[in-house]
mmCIF file of C-alpha atoms in Angstrom:
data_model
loop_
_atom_site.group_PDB
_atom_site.id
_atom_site.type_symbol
_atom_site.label_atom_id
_atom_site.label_comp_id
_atom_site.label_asym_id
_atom_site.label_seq_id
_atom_site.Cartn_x
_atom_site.Cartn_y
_atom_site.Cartn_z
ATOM 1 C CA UNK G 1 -13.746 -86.150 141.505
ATOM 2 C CA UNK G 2 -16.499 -83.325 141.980
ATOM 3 C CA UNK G 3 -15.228 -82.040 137.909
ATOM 4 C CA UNK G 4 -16.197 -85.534 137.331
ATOM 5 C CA UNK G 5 -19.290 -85.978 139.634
ATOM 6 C CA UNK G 6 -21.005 -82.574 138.175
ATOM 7 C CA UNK G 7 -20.101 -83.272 134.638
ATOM 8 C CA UNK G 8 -21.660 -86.670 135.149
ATOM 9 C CA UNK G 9 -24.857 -85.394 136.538
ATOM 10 C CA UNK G 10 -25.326 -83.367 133.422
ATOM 11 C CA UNK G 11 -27.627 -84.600 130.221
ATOM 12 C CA UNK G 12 -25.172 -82.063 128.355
ATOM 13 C CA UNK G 13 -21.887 -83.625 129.266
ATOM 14 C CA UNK G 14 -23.336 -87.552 128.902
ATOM 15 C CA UNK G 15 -24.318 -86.621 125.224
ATOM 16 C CA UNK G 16 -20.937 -85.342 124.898
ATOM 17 C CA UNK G 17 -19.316 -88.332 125.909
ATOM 18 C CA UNK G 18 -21.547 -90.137 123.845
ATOM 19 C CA UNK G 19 -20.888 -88.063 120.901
ATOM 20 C CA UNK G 20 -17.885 -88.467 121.694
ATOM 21 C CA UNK G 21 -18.025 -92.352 121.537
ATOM 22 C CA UNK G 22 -20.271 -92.412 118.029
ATOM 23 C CA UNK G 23 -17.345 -89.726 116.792
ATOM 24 C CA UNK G 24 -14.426 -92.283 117.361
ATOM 25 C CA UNK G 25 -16.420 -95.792 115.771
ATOM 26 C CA UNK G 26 -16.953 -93.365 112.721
ATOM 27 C CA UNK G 27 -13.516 -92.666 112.380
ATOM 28 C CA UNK G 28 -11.979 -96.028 113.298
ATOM 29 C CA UNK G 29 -14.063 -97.482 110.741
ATOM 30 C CA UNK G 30 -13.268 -95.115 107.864
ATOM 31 C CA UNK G 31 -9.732 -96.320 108.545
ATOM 32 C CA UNK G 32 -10.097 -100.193 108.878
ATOM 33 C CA UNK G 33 -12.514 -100.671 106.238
ATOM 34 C CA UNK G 34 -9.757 -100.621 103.359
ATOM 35 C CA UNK G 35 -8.039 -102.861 105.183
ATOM 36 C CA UNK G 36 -8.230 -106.918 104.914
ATOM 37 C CA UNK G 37 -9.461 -108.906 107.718
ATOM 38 C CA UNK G 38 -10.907 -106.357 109.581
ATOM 39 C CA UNK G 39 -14.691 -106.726 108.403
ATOM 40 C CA UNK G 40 -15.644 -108.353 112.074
ATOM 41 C CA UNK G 41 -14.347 -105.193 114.092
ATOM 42 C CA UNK G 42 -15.761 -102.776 111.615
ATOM 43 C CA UNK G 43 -18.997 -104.410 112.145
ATOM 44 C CA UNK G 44 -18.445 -104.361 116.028
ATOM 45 C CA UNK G 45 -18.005 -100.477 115.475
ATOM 46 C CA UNK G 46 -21.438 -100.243 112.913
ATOM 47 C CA UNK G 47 -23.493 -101.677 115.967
ATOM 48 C CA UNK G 48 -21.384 -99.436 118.730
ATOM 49 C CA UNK G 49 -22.223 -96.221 116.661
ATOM 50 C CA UNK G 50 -25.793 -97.294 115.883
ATOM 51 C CA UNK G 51 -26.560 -98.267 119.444
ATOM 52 C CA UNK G 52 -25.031 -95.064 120.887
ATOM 53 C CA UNK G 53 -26.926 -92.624 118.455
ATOM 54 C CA UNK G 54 -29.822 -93.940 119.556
ATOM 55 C CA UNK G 55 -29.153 -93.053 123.088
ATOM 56 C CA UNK G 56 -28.207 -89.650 121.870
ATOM 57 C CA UNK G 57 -31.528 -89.447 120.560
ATOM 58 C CA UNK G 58 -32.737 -89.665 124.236
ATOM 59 C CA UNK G 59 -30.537 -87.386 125.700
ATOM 60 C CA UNK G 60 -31.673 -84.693 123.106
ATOM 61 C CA UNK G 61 -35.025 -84.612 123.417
ATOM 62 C CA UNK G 62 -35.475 -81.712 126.075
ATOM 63 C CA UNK G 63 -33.126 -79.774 123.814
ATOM 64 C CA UNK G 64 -36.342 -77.290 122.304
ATOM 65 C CA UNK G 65 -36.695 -76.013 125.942
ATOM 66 C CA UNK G 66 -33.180 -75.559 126.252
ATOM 67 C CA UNK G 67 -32.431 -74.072 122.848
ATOM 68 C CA UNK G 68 -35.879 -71.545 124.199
ATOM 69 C CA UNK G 69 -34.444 -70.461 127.190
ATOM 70 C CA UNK G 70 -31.092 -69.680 125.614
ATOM 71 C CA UNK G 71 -32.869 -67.821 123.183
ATOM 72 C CA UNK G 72 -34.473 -65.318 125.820
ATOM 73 C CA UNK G 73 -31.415 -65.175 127.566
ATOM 74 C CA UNK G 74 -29.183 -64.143 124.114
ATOM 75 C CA UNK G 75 -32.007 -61.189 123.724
ATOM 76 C CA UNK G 76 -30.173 -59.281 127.013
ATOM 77 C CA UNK G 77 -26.528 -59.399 125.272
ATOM 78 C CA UNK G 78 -25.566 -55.505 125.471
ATOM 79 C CA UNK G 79 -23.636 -55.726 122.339
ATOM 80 C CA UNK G 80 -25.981 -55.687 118.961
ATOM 81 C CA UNK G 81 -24.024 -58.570 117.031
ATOM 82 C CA UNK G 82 -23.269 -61.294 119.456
ATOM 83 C CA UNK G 83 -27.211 -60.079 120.329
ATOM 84 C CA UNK G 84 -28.231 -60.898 116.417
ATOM 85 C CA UNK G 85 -25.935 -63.777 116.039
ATOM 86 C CA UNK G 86 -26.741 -65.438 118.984
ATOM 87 C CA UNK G 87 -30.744 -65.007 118.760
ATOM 88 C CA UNK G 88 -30.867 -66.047 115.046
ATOM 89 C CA UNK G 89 -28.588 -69.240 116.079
ATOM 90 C CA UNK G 90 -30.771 -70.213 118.897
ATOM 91 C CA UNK G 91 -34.068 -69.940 117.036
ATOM 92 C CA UNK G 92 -32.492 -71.963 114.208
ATOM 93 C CA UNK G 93 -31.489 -74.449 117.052
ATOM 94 C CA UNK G 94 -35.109 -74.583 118.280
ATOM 95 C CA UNK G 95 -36.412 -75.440 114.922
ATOM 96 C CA UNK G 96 -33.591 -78.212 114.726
ATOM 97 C CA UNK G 97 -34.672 -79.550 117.908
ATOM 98 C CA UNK G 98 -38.232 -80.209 116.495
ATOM 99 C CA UNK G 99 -37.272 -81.451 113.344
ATOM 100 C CA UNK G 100 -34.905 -83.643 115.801
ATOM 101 C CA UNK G 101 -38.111 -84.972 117.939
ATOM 102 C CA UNK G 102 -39.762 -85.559 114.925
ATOM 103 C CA UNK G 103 -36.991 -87.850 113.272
ATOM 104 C CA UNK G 104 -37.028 -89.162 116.603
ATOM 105 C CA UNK G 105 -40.469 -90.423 116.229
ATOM 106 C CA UNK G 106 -40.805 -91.933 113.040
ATOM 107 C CA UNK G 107 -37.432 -93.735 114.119
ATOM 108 C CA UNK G 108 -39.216 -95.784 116.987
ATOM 109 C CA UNK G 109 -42.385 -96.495 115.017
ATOM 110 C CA UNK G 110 -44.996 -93.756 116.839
ATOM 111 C CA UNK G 111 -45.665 -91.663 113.017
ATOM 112 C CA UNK G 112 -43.672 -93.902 110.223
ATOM 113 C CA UNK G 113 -45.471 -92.156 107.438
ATOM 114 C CA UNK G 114 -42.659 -89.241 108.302
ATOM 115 C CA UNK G 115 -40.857 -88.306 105.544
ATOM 116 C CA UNK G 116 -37.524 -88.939 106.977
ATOM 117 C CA UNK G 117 -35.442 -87.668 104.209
ATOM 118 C CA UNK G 118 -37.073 -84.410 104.183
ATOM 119 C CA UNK G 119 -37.380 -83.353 108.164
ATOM 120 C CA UNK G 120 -33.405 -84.916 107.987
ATOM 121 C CA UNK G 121 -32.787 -82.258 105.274
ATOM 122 C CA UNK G 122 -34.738 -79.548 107.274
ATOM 123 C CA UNK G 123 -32.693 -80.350 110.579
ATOM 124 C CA UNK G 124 -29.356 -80.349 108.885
ATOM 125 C CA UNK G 125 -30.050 -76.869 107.152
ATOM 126 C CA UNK G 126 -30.998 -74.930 110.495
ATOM 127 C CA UNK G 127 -28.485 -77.230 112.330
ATOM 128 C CA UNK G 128 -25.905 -75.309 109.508
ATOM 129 C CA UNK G 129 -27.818 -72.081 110.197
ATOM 130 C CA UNK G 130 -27.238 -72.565 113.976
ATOM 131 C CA UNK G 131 -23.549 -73.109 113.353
ATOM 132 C CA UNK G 132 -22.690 -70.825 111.299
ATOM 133 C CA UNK G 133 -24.210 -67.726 112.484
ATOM 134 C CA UNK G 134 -22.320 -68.588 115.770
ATOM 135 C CA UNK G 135 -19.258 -68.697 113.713
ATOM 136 C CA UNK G 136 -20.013 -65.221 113.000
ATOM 137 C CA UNK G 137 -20.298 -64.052 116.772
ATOM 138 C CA UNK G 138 -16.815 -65.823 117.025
ATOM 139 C CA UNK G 139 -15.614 -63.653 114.326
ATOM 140 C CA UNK G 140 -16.687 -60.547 115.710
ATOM 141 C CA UNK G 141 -15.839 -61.398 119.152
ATOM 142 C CA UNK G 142 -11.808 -62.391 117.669
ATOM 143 C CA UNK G 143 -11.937 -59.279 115.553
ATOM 144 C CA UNK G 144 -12.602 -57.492 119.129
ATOM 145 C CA UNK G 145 -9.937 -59.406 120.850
ATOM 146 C CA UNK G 146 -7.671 -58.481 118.161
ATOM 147 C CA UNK G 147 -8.521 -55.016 117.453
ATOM 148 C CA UNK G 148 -7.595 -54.712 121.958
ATOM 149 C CA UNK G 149 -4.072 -56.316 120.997
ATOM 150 C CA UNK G 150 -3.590 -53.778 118.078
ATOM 151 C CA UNK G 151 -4.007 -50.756 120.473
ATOM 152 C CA UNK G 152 -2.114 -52.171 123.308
ATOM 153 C CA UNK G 153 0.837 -53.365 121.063
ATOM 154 C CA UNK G 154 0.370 -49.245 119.428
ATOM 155 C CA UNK G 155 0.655 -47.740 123.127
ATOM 156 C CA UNK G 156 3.948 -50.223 123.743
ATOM 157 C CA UNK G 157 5.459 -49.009 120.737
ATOM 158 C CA UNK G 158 5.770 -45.459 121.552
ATOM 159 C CA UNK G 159 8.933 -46.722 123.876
ATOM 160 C CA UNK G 160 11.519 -47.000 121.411
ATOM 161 C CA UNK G 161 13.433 -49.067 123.662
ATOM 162 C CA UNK G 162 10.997 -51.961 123.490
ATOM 163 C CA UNK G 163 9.819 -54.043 120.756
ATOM 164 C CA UNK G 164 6.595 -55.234 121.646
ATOM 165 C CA UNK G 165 6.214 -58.470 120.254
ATOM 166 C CA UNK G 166 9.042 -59.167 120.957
ATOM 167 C CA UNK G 167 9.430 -60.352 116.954
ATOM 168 C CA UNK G 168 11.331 -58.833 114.150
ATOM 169 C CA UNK G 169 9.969 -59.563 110.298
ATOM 170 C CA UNK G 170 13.119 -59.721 108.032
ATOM 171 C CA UNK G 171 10.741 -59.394 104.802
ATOM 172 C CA UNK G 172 8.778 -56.490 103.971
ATOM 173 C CA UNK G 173 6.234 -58.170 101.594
ATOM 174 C CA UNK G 174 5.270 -60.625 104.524
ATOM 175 C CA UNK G 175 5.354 -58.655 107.540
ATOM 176 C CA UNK G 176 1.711 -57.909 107.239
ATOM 177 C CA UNK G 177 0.884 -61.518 107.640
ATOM 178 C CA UNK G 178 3.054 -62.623 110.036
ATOM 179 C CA UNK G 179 1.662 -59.413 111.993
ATOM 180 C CA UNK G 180 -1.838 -60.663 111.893
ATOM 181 C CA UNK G 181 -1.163 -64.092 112.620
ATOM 182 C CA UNK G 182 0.657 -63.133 115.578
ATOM 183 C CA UNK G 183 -2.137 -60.727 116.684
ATOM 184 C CA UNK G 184 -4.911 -63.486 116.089
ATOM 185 C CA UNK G 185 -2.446 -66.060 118.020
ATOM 186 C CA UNK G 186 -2.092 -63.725 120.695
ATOM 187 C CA UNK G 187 -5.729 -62.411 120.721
ATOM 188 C CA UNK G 188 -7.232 -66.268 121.376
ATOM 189 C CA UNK G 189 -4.299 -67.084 123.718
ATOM 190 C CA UNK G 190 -5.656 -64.319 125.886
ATOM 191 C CA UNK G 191 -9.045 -65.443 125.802
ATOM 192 C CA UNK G 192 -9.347 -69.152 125.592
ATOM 193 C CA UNK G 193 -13.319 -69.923 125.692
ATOM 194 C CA UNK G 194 -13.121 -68.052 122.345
ATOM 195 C CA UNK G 195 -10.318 -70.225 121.370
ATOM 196 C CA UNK G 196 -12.517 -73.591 122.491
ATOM 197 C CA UNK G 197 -15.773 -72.136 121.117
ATOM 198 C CA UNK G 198 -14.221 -70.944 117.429
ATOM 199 C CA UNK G 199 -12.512 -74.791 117.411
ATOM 200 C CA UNK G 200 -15.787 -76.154 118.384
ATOM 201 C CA UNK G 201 -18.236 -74.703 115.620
ATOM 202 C CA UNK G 202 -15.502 -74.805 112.979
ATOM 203 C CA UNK G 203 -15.436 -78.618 114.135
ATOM 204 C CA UNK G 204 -19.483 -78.818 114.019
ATOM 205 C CA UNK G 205 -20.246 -77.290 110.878
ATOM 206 C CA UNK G 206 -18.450 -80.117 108.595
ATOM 207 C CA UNK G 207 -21.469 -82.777 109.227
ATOM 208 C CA UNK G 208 -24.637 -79.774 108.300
ATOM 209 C CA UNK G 209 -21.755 -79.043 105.200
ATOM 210 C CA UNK G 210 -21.691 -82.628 103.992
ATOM 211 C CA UNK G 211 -25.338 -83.357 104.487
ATOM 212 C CA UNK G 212 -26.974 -80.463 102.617
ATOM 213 C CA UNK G 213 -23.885 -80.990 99.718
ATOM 214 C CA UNK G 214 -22.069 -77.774 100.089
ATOM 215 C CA UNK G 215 -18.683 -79.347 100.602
ATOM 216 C CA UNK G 216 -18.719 -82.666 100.539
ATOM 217 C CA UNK G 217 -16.272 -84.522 102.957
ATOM 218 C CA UNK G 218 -15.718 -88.635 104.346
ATOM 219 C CA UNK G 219 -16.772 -90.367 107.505
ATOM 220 C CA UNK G 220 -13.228 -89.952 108.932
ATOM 221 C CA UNK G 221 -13.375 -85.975 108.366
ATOM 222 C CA UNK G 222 -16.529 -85.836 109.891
ATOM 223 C CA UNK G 223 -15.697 -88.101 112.428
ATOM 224 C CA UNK G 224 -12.502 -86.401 113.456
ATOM 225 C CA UNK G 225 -14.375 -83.366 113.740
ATOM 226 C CA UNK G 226 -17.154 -84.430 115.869
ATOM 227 C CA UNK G 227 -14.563 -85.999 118.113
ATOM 228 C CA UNK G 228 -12.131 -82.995 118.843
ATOM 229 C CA UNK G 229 -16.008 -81.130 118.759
ATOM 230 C CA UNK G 230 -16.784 -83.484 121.485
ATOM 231 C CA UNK G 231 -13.861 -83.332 123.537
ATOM 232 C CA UNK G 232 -13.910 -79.405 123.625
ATOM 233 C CA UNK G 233 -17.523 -79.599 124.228
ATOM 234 C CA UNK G 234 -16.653 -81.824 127.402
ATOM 235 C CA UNK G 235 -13.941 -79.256 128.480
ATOM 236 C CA UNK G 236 -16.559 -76.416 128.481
ATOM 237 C CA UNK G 237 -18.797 -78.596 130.857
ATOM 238 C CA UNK G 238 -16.886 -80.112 133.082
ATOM 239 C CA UNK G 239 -15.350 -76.572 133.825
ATOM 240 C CA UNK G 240 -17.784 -73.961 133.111
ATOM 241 C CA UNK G 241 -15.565 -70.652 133.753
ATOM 242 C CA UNK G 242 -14.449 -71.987 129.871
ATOM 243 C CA UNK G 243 -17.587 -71.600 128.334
ATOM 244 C CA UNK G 244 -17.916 -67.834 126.153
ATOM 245 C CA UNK G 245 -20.131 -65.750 127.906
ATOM 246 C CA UNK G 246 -23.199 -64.457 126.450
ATOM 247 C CA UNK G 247 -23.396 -61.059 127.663
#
């Protein structure tokens, strides 16, 4: 009850849920809309979607202070790239949040000479930005986590009594791939926020990837991934020890 209580009590976690929510209609109407005799509950889901993006809207407006203080806070990280990564990310996220506010406008009427199609564009590009060069921290920080394994799994092996990973490869020409999948399984088992906050952005950057045309995808992709997005995103705040630290 108090997970549920201070998730509740968050504007973060309700616009999860809410994403959440818009994530699902998307996808349950990519997959009844082939489908006869389903045009009343795919219209049900239209309105659902449409009404809760628009409270989404609300829920995101205080997001330029948040993506600001987040900002100052990723200056301190000790180590240079997740420093880089995460600054550059979190300025891109502050310009999304204006372009956000000012789609946000136009949408309920205050400044309808906006050009929506172009602030859209603008938001989707440093919403892809944001992603994406948190991606790279997520790299770095597995390449880390794997790089730890590697030297561990080295000192084991000077026992020849043990075998480390407890895994023999039969086949030569494969043995370096089964080795590195094993050391990236192993690497994220061992540290699962980096596990939820890899999922997350690889999740997040499919809508910024179908917007701006670089790889176009369908409602039910998208939706899918804004869903499982959404879910880990609701994880991370109902228990914060799972959120990847900054520093």
């Amino acid at each position: 009850m108090d997970v549920f209580t201070r998730f509740a009590n968050q504007t973060q976690g309700r616009d999860h849920l809410f994403r959440a929510t818009q994530c699902t209609c998307m996808l349950l109407r990519y997959l009844l809309e082939p489908k006869a005799g389903k045009e009343k509950v795919v219209m049900k889901l239209k309105k659902l979607e449409s009404s809760v993006s628009t409270g989404r809207k609300w829920f995101r407006l205080g997001n330029v202070v948040h993506a600001v203080q987040a900002t100052q806070q990723s200056i301190h990280a000790t180590d240079l790239v997740p420093c880089l990564c995460l600054t550059l990310a979190n300025l891109n996220r502050v310009i999304y949040s204006i372009c956000d506010t000012i789609l946000w406008v136009r949408s309920v009427g205050l400044a309808p000479g906006i050009n929506k199609e172009k602030w859209r564009m603008w938001a989707a590009r440093h919403y892809y930005y944001t992603v994406l060069l948190s991606l790279v921290r997520d790299l770095y920080e597995v390449s880390l986590q794997m790089e730890q394994v590697a030297h561990d799994r080295a000192k084991r092996e000077k026992s020849p009594s043990q075998d480390p990973l407890g895994y023999s490869v039969a086949d030569e020409e494969t043995e370096w791939l089964q080795s590195f999948l094993l050391l990236l399984f192993r690497s994220l088992k061992n540290h699962p926020p980096l596990l939820l906050d890899t999922v997350k952005n690889c999740c997040d950057i499919l809508n910024p990837l179908d917007q701006l045309g670089i790889c176009k995808s369908n409602p039910g992709i998208i939706g899918l991934g804004g869903l499982v997005s959404s879910v880990v995103g609701i994880i991370i705040v109902a228990y914060p020890q799972m959120k990847l630290k900054t520093c």
